[in-house]
Amino acid sequence: MLKEFCGYDESKYDLYQKEKREKIRKRILKVLLWSLCILFAVSFAYLVTHKCIAKTVVPNDSMEPTLSKNDRLIVNTVTYKLFEPERFDVAVIRRGDDEHIIYDIKRIYGLPGETIQITDGKIFINGNELEDKIKASETKLSGIAVEEIKLDKDEYFVLADDRDKEDSRFAGYGHVYKKDILGKASVRTNKFGFVNMFNKK
């Protein structure tokens, strides 16, 4: 009688409580969703900056005119974990021992399993003259590549774009192993541009 007298409707009260609980549930879900999005964004950013890219500085002028000494580069370190290096890629190479590591920049020419020879300024791959896609200086020195060189399954032959500078033609530099290739030079940041678009014929 008292409920009827006061105009109390239990069904309306239950509906109000249900709507209130539903609003709270939606708010909690929204907060959880935003938290997951933020966590994903932070994790993705960490993965990209710590596992997928690196930064380096060009240590010398051997890659002129493509890259100059002290150019700052962003290096794609994940590409060569998924795919094999390709001819004409500009690669960042680890050199030296654990205590004195330096990072050099050279362009890949000879691939694993190939034979390479340089004669009269021309590059031959597996006995066939290579159509060079790079506007490099004249290759005056053949070095050790005056004789045909056979590359092992994990070896690469690299050249400097300035062909007067040291590269795989010189015994002191030699072939480059896959494990010593840090990654592919992707972006020059000080004079912005994509490295793979530089100095092509």
PDB file of C-alpha atoms in Angstrom:
ATOM      1  CA  MET A   1       0.000   0.000   0.000  1.00  0.00           C
ATOM      2  CA  LEU A   2       2.804   2.389   0.898  1.00  0.00           C
ATOM      3  CA  LYS A   3       4.544   1.760  -2.414  1.00  0.00           C
ATOM      4  CA  GLU A   4       1.338   2.389  -4.290  1.00  0.00           C
ATOM      5  CA  PHE A   5       0.643   5.484  -2.199  1.00  0.00           C
ATOM      6  CA  CYS A   6       4.083   6.971  -2.854  1.00  0.00           C
ATOM      7  CA  GLY A   7       3.886   6.190  -6.527  1.00  0.00           C
ATOM      8  CA  TYR A   8       6.824   3.769  -6.333  1.00  0.00           C
ATOM      9  CA  ASP A   9       7.206   1.549  -9.429  1.00  0.00           C
ATOM     10  CA  GLU A  10       9.694  -1.274  -8.848  1.00  0.00           C
ATOM     11  CA  SER A  11       9.969  -2.112 -12.557  1.00  0.00           C
ATOM     12  CA  LYS A  12      11.013   1.469 -13.345  1.00  0.00           C
ATOM     13  CA  TYR A  13      13.600   1.370 -10.565  1.00  0.00           C
ATOM     14  CA  ASP A  14      15.062  -1.909 -11.905  1.00  0.00           C
ATOM     15  CA  LEU A  15      15.219  -0.414 -15.399  1.00  0.00           C
ATOM     16  CA  TYR A  16      17.048   2.650 -14.056  1.00  0.00           C
ATOM     17  CA  GLN A  17      19.577   0.456 -12.242  1.00  0.00           C
ATOM     18  CA  LYS A  18      20.107  -1.642 -15.331  1.00  0.00           C
ATOM     19  CA  GLU A  19      20.728   1.452 -17.467  1.00  0.00           C
ATOM     20  CA  LYS A  20      23.154   2.768 -14.856  1.00  0.00           C
ATOM     21  CA  ARG A  21      25.104  -0.506 -14.815  1.00  0.00           C
ATOM     22  CA  GLU A  22      25.177  -0.508 -18.630  1.00  0.00           C
ATOM     23  CA  LYS A  23      26.640   3.030 -18.693  1.00  0.00           C
ATOM     24  CA  ILE A  24      29.315   2.045 -16.180  1.00  0.00           C
ATOM     25  CA  ARG A  25      30.149  -1.068 -18.187  1.00  0.00           C
ATOM     26  CA  LYS A  26      30.496   0.984 -21.394  1.00  0.00           C
ATOM     27  CA  ARG A  27      32.755   3.482 -19.621  1.00  0.00           C
ATOM     28  CA  ILE A  28      34.973   0.686 -18.331  1.00  0.00           C
ATOM     29  CA  LEU A  29      35.155  -0.896 -21.799  1.00  0.00           C
ATOM     30  CA  LYS A  30      36.026   2.490 -23.309  1.00  0.00           C
ATOM     31  CA  VAL A  31      38.825   3.014 -20.797  1.00  0.00           C
ATOM     32  CA  LEU A  32      40.150  -0.507 -21.427  1.00  0.00           C
ATOM     33  CA  LEU A  33      40.002   0.006 -25.194  1.00  0.00           C
ATOM     34  CA  TRP A  34      41.905   3.289 -24.988  1.00  0.00           C
ATOM     35  CA  SER A  35      44.463   1.710 -22.675  1.00  0.00           C
ATOM     36  CA  LEU A  36      45.021  -1.130 -25.139  1.00  0.00           C
ATOM     37  CA  CYS A  37      45.385   1.350 -28.022  1.00  0.00           C
ATOM     38  CA  ILE A  38      47.959   3.375 -26.095  1.00  0.00           C
ATOM     39  CA  LEU A  39      49.837   0.218 -25.083  1.00  0.00           C
ATOM     40  CA  PHE A  40      49.865  -0.973 -28.694  1.00  0.00           C
ATOM     41  CA  ALA A  41      51.074   2.421 -29.972  1.00  0.00           C
ATOM     42  CA  VAL A  42      53.881   2.586 -27.402  1.00  0.00           C
ATOM     43  CA  SER A  43      54.911  -1.026 -28.096  1.00  0.00           C
ATOM     44  CA  PHE A  44      54.851  -0.450 -31.838  1.00  0.00           C
ATOM     45  CA  ALA A  45      56.919   2.729 -31.525  1.00  0.00           C
ATOM     46  CA  TYR A  46      59.454   0.916 -29.348  1.00  0.00           C
ATOM     47  CA  LEU A  47      59.655  -1.974 -31.808  1.00  0.00           C
ATOM     48  CA  VAL A  48      60.184   0.343 -34.764  1.00  0.00           C
ATOM     49  CA  THR A  49      62.771   2.581 -33.111  1.00  0.00           C
ATOM     50  CA  HIS A  50      64.733  -0.199 -31.385  1.00  0.00           C
ATOM     51  CA  LYS A  51      64.362  -3.232 -33.648  1.00  0.00           C
ATOM     52  CA  CYS A  52      63.501  -2.029 -37.156  1.00  0.00           C
ATOM     53  CA  ILE A  53      65.624   1.064 -37.684  1.00  0.00           C
ATOM     54  CA  ALA A  54      68.992   2.408 -36.668  1.00  0.00           C
ATOM     55  CA  LYS A  55      70.853   5.664 -37.224  1.00  0.00           C
ATOM     56  CA  THR A  56      74.370   6.124 -38.492  1.00  0.00           C
ATOM     57  CA  VAL A  57      76.661   8.735 -39.989  1.00  0.00           C
ATOM     58  CA  VAL A  58      78.564   8.292 -43.254  1.00  0.00           C
ATOM     59  CA  PRO A  59      82.186   7.857 -42.055  1.00  0.00           C
ATOM     60  CA  ASN A  60      84.057   8.861 -45.218  1.00  0.00           C
ATOM     61  CA  ASP A  61      83.674  10.185 -48.763  1.00  0.00           C
ATOM     62  CA  SER A  62      83.852   6.820 -50.547  1.00  0.00           C
ATOM     63  CA  MET A  63      80.195   7.039 -51.605  1.00  0.00           C
ATOM     64  CA  GLU A  64      80.463  10.389 -53.369  1.00  0.00           C
ATOM     65  CA  PRO A  65      78.468  11.684 -55.164  1.00  0.00           C
ATOM     66  CA  THR A  66      75.630   9.572 -53.703  1.00  0.00           C
ATOM     67  CA  LEU A  67      76.434  10.298 -50.063  1.00  0.00           C
ATOM     68  CA  SER A  68      78.872  12.694 -48.458  1.00  0.00           C
ATOM     69  CA  LYS A  69      80.982  12.318 -45.338  1.00  0.00           C
ATOM     70  CA  ASN A  70      78.921  13.066 -42.182  1.00  0.00           C
ATOM     71  CA  ASP A  71      75.580  12.600 -43.917  1.00  0.00           C
ATOM     72  CA  ARG A  72      73.119  11.250 -41.367  1.00  0.00           C
ATOM     73  CA  LEU A  73      71.213   8.111 -42.317  1.00  0.00           C
ATOM     74  CA  ILE A  74      68.271   6.086 -41.125  1.00  0.00           C
ATOM     75  CA  VAL A  75      69.002   2.399 -41.670  1.00  0.00           C
ATOM     76  CA  ASN A  76      66.322  -0.213 -42.269  1.00  0.00           C
ATOM     77  CA  THR A  77      67.554  -3.123 -40.144  1.00  0.00           C
ATOM     78  CA  VAL A  78      64.611  -5.463 -40.719  1.00  0.00           C
ATOM     79  CA  THR A  79      64.585  -5.758 -44.535  1.00  0.00           C
ATOM     80  CA  TYR A  80      67.573  -8.107 -44.683  1.00  0.00           C
ATOM     81  CA  LYS A  81      66.058 -10.311 -41.994  1.00  0.00           C
ATOM     82  CA  LEU A  82      63.111 -10.953 -44.313  1.00  0.00           C
ATOM     83  CA  PHE A  83      64.703 -10.646 -47.748  1.00  0.00           C
ATOM     84  CA  GLU A  84      68.146 -11.062 -49.260  1.00  0.00           C
ATOM     85  CA  PRO A  85      70.229  -7.993 -50.138  1.00  0.00           C
ATOM     86  CA  GLU A  86      69.915  -7.014 -53.788  1.00  0.00           C
ATOM     87  CA  ARG A  87      72.398  -5.738 -56.317  1.00  0.00           C
ATOM     88  CA  PHE A  88      72.867  -1.951 -56.192  1.00  0.00           C
ATOM     89  CA  ASP A  89      71.542  -1.694 -52.615  1.00  0.00           C
ATOM     90  CA  VAL A  90      73.433   0.792 -50.445  1.00  0.00           C
ATOM     91  CA  ALA A  91      74.304  -1.309 -47.410  1.00  0.00           C
ATOM     92  CA  VAL A  92      75.587  -0.409 -43.957  1.00  0.00           C
ATOM     93  CA  ILE A  93      78.372  -2.794 -43.020  1.00  0.00           C
ATOM     94  CA  ARG A  94      79.917  -3.612 -39.645  1.00  0.00           C
ATOM     95  CA  ARG A  95      83.689  -3.650 -39.711  1.00  0.00           C
ATOM     96  CA  GLY A  96      86.295  -4.261 -37.049  1.00  0.00           C
ATOM     97  CA  ASP A  97      86.216  -6.336 -33.871  1.00  0.00           C
ATOM     98  CA  ASP A  98      83.836  -6.107 -30.906  1.00  0.00           C
ATOM     99  CA  GLU A  99      85.923  -3.368 -29.251  1.00  0.00           C
ATOM    100  CA  HIS A 100      86.435  -1.239 -32.361  1.00  0.00           C
ATOM    101  CA  ILE A 101      83.299  -1.539 -34.503  1.00  0.00           C
ATOM    102  CA  ILE A 102      82.782   1.010 -37.255  1.00  0.00           C
ATOM    103  CA  TYR A 103      79.924   1.196 -39.739  1.00  0.00           C
ATOM    104  CA  ASP A 104      80.901   1.639 -43.358  1.00  0.00           C
ATOM    105  CA  ILE A 105      78.668   2.364 -46.349  1.00  0.00           C
ATOM    106  CA  LYS A 106      79.110   0.556 -49.660  1.00  0.00           C
ATOM    107  CA  ARG A 107      77.009  -0.568 -52.625  1.00  0.00           C
ATOM    108  CA  ILE A 108      76.343  -4.265 -53.251  1.00  0.00           C
ATOM    109  CA  TYR A 109      77.432  -5.643 -56.642  1.00  0.00           C
ATOM    110  CA  GLY A 110      78.289  -9.339 -56.322  1.00  0.00           C
ATOM    111  CA  LEU A 111      75.720 -11.688 -54.765  1.00  0.00           C
ATOM    112  CA  PRO A 112      76.270 -15.080 -53.063  1.00  0.00           C
ATOM    113  CA  GLY A 113      77.270 -17.850 -55.465  1.00  0.00           C
ATOM    114  CA  GLU A 114      78.147 -15.483 -58.301  1.00  0.00           C
ATOM    115  CA  THR A 115      81.495 -14.917 -59.948  1.00  0.00           C
ATOM    116  CA  ILE A 116      82.680 -11.345 -60.398  1.00  0.00           C
ATOM    117  CA  GLN A 117      85.503  -9.877 -62.425  1.00  0.00           C
ATOM    118  CA  ILE A 118      86.533  -6.337 -63.293  1.00  0.00           C
ATOM    119  CA  THR A 119      88.413  -5.818 -66.547  1.00  0.00           C
ATOM    120  CA  ASP A 120      89.176  -2.557 -68.363  1.00  0.00           C
ATOM    121  CA  GLY A 121      86.788  -0.691 -66.087  1.00  0.00           C
ATOM    122  CA  LYS A 122      83.917  -3.081 -66.817  1.00  0.00           C
ATOM    123  CA  ILE A 123      82.196  -5.332 -64.298  1.00  0.00           C
ATOM    124  CA  PHE A 124      81.385  -8.897 -65.268  1.00  0.00           C
ATOM    125  CA  ILE A 125      78.927 -11.084 -63.327  1.00  0.00           C
ATOM    126  CA  ASN A 126      79.053 -14.781 -64.177  1.00  0.00           C
ATOM    127  CA  GLY A 127      80.972 -13.880 -67.341  1.00  0.00           C
ATOM    128  CA  ASN A 128      78.420 -11.336 -68.568  1.00  0.00           C
ATOM    129  CA  GLU A 129      79.068  -7.607 -68.590  1.00  0.00           C
ATOM    130  CA  LEU A 130      76.916  -5.850 -66.016  1.00  0.00           C
ATOM    131  CA  GLU A 131      74.798  -2.903 -67.082  1.00  0.00           C
ATOM    132  CA  ASP A 132      75.636  -0.564 -64.222  1.00  0.00           C
ATOM    133  CA  LYS A 133      72.648   1.471 -63.010  1.00  0.00           C
ATOM    134  CA  ILE A 134      74.805   3.824 -60.962  1.00  0.00           C
ATOM    135  CA  LYS A 135      76.552   6.991 -62.133  1.00  0.00           C
ATOM    136  CA  ALA A 136      79.878   6.069 -60.531  1.00  0.00           C
ATOM    137  CA  SER A 137      83.350   7.306 -61.328  1.00  0.00           C
ATOM    138  CA  GLU A 138      85.444   5.288 -63.766  1.00  0.00           C
ATOM    139  CA  THR A 139      86.656   1.960 -62.393  1.00  0.00           C
ATOM    140  CA  LYS A 140      90.363   2.348 -63.060  1.00  0.00           C
ATOM    141  CA  LEU A 141      91.552  -0.244 -60.544  1.00  0.00           C
ATOM    142  CA  SER A 142      90.513  -3.877 -60.791  1.00  0.00           C
ATOM    143  CA  GLY A 143      92.361  -4.925 -57.635  1.00  0.00           C
ATOM    144  CA  ILE A 144      91.925  -8.568 -56.710  1.00  0.00           C
ATOM    145  CA  ALA A 145      88.952  -8.719 -59.096  1.00  0.00           C
ATOM    146  CA  VAL A 146      91.329  -8.632 -62.072  1.00  0.00           C
ATOM    147  CA  GLU A 147      90.961 -12.402 -61.782  1.00  0.00           C
ATOM    148  CA  GLU A 148      87.513 -13.984 -61.607  1.00  0.00           C
ATOM    149  CA  ILE A 149      86.314 -14.263 -57.979  1.00  0.00           C
ATOM    150  CA  LYS A 150      83.808 -16.879 -56.840  1.00  0.00           C
ATOM    151  CA  LEU A 151      81.629 -15.768 -53.930  1.00  0.00           C
ATOM    152  CA  ASP A 152      80.506 -18.255 -51.277  1.00  0.00           C
ATOM    153  CA  LYS A 153      76.850 -18.657 -50.310  1.00  0.00           C
ATOM    154  CA  ASP A 154      76.998 -15.945 -47.637  1.00  0.00           C
ATOM    155  CA  GLU A 155      79.427 -13.515 -49.290  1.00  0.00           C
ATOM    156  CA  TYR A 156      78.841 -10.207 -51.072  1.00  0.00           C
ATOM    157  CA  PHE A 157      81.164  -8.098 -53.202  1.00  0.00           C
ATOM    158  CA  VAL A 158      80.757  -4.368 -52.563  1.00  0.00           C
ATOM    159  CA  LEU A 159      82.033  -1.288 -54.366  1.00  0.00           C
ATOM    160  CA  ALA A 160      82.341   2.366 -53.446  1.00  0.00           C
ATOM    161  CA  ASP A 161      80.556   4.809 -55.749  1.00  0.00           C
ATOM    162  CA  ASP A 162      83.843   6.718 -55.849  1.00  0.00           C
ATOM    163  CA  ARG A 163      85.818   3.948 -57.532  1.00  0.00           C
ATOM    164  CA  ASP A 164      89.148   5.385 -56.385  1.00  0.00           C
ATOM    165  CA  LYS A 165      88.291   4.437 -52.797  1.00  0.00           C
ATOM    166  CA  GLU A 166      88.765   1.167 -50.894  1.00  0.00           C
ATOM    167  CA  ASP A 167      86.194  -1.611 -51.262  1.00  0.00           C
ATOM    168  CA  SER A 168      86.044  -5.358 -52.005  1.00  0.00           C
ATOM    169  CA  ARG A 169      88.613  -4.963 -54.785  1.00  0.00           C
ATOM    170  CA  PHE A 170      91.246  -4.538 -52.085  1.00  0.00           C
ATOM    171  CA  ALA A 171      92.498  -7.506 -50.079  1.00  0.00           C
ATOM    172  CA  GLY A 172      92.429  -5.478 -46.867  1.00  0.00           C
ATOM    173  CA  TYR A 173      88.692  -4.945 -47.270  1.00  0.00           C
ATOM    174  CA  GLY A 174      87.652  -8.160 -48.964  1.00  0.00           C
ATOM    175  CA  HIS A 175      84.247  -9.776 -49.281  1.00  0.00           C
ATOM    176  CA  VAL A 176      81.406  -8.911 -46.940  1.00  0.00           C
ATOM    177  CA  TYR A 177      79.517 -11.597 -45.028  1.00  0.00           C
ATOM    178  CA  LYS A 178      75.746 -11.454 -44.579  1.00  0.00           C
ATOM    179  CA  LYS A 179      76.126 -11.396 -40.785  1.00  0.00           C
ATOM    180  CA  ASP A 180      78.131  -8.165 -41.067  1.00  0.00           C
ATOM    181  CA  ILE A 181      75.469  -6.272 -43.003  1.00  0.00           C
ATOM    182  CA  LEU A 182      73.532  -4.163 -40.503  1.00  0.00           C
ATOM    183  CA  GLY A 183      70.862  -3.068 -42.927  1.00  0.00           C
ATOM    184  CA  LYS A 184      69.867  -1.020 -45.924  1.00  0.00           C
ATOM    185  CA  ALA A 185      70.523   2.735 -45.977  1.00  0.00           C
ATOM    186  CA  SER A 186      67.032   4.141 -46.456  1.00  0.00           C
ATOM    187  CA  VAL A 187      66.756   7.849 -45.665  1.00  0.00           C
ATOM    188  CA  ARG A 188      69.245  10.709 -45.508  1.00  0.00           C
ATOM    189  CA  THR A 189      67.987  13.081 -42.824  1.00  0.00           C
ATOM    190  CA  ASN A 190      70.313  16.110 -43.026  1.00  0.00           C
ATOM    191  CA  LYS A 191      69.447  16.759 -46.692  1.00  0.00           C
ATOM    192  CA  PHE A 192      66.263  14.762 -46.775  1.00  0.00           C
ATOM    193  CA  GLY A 193      65.887  12.125 -49.436  1.00  0.00           C
ATOM    194  CA  PHE A 194      65.484   8.421 -50.050  1.00  0.00           C
ATOM    195  CA  VAL A 195      68.900   6.847 -50.626  1.00  0.00           C
ATOM    196  CA  ASN A 196      67.702   4.313 -53.197  1.00  0.00           C
ATOM    197  CA  MET A 197      66.666   7.207 -55.469  1.00  0.00           C
ATOM    198  CA  PHE A 198      70.091   8.882 -55.455  1.00  0.00           C
ATOM    199  CA  ASN A 199      72.596   8.788 -58.306  1.00  0.00           C
ATOM    200  CA  LYS A 200      70.768   6.454 -60.677  1.00  0.00           C
ATOM    201  CA  LYS A 201      71.287   6.569 -64.437  1.00  0.00           C
TER     202      LYS A 201
END
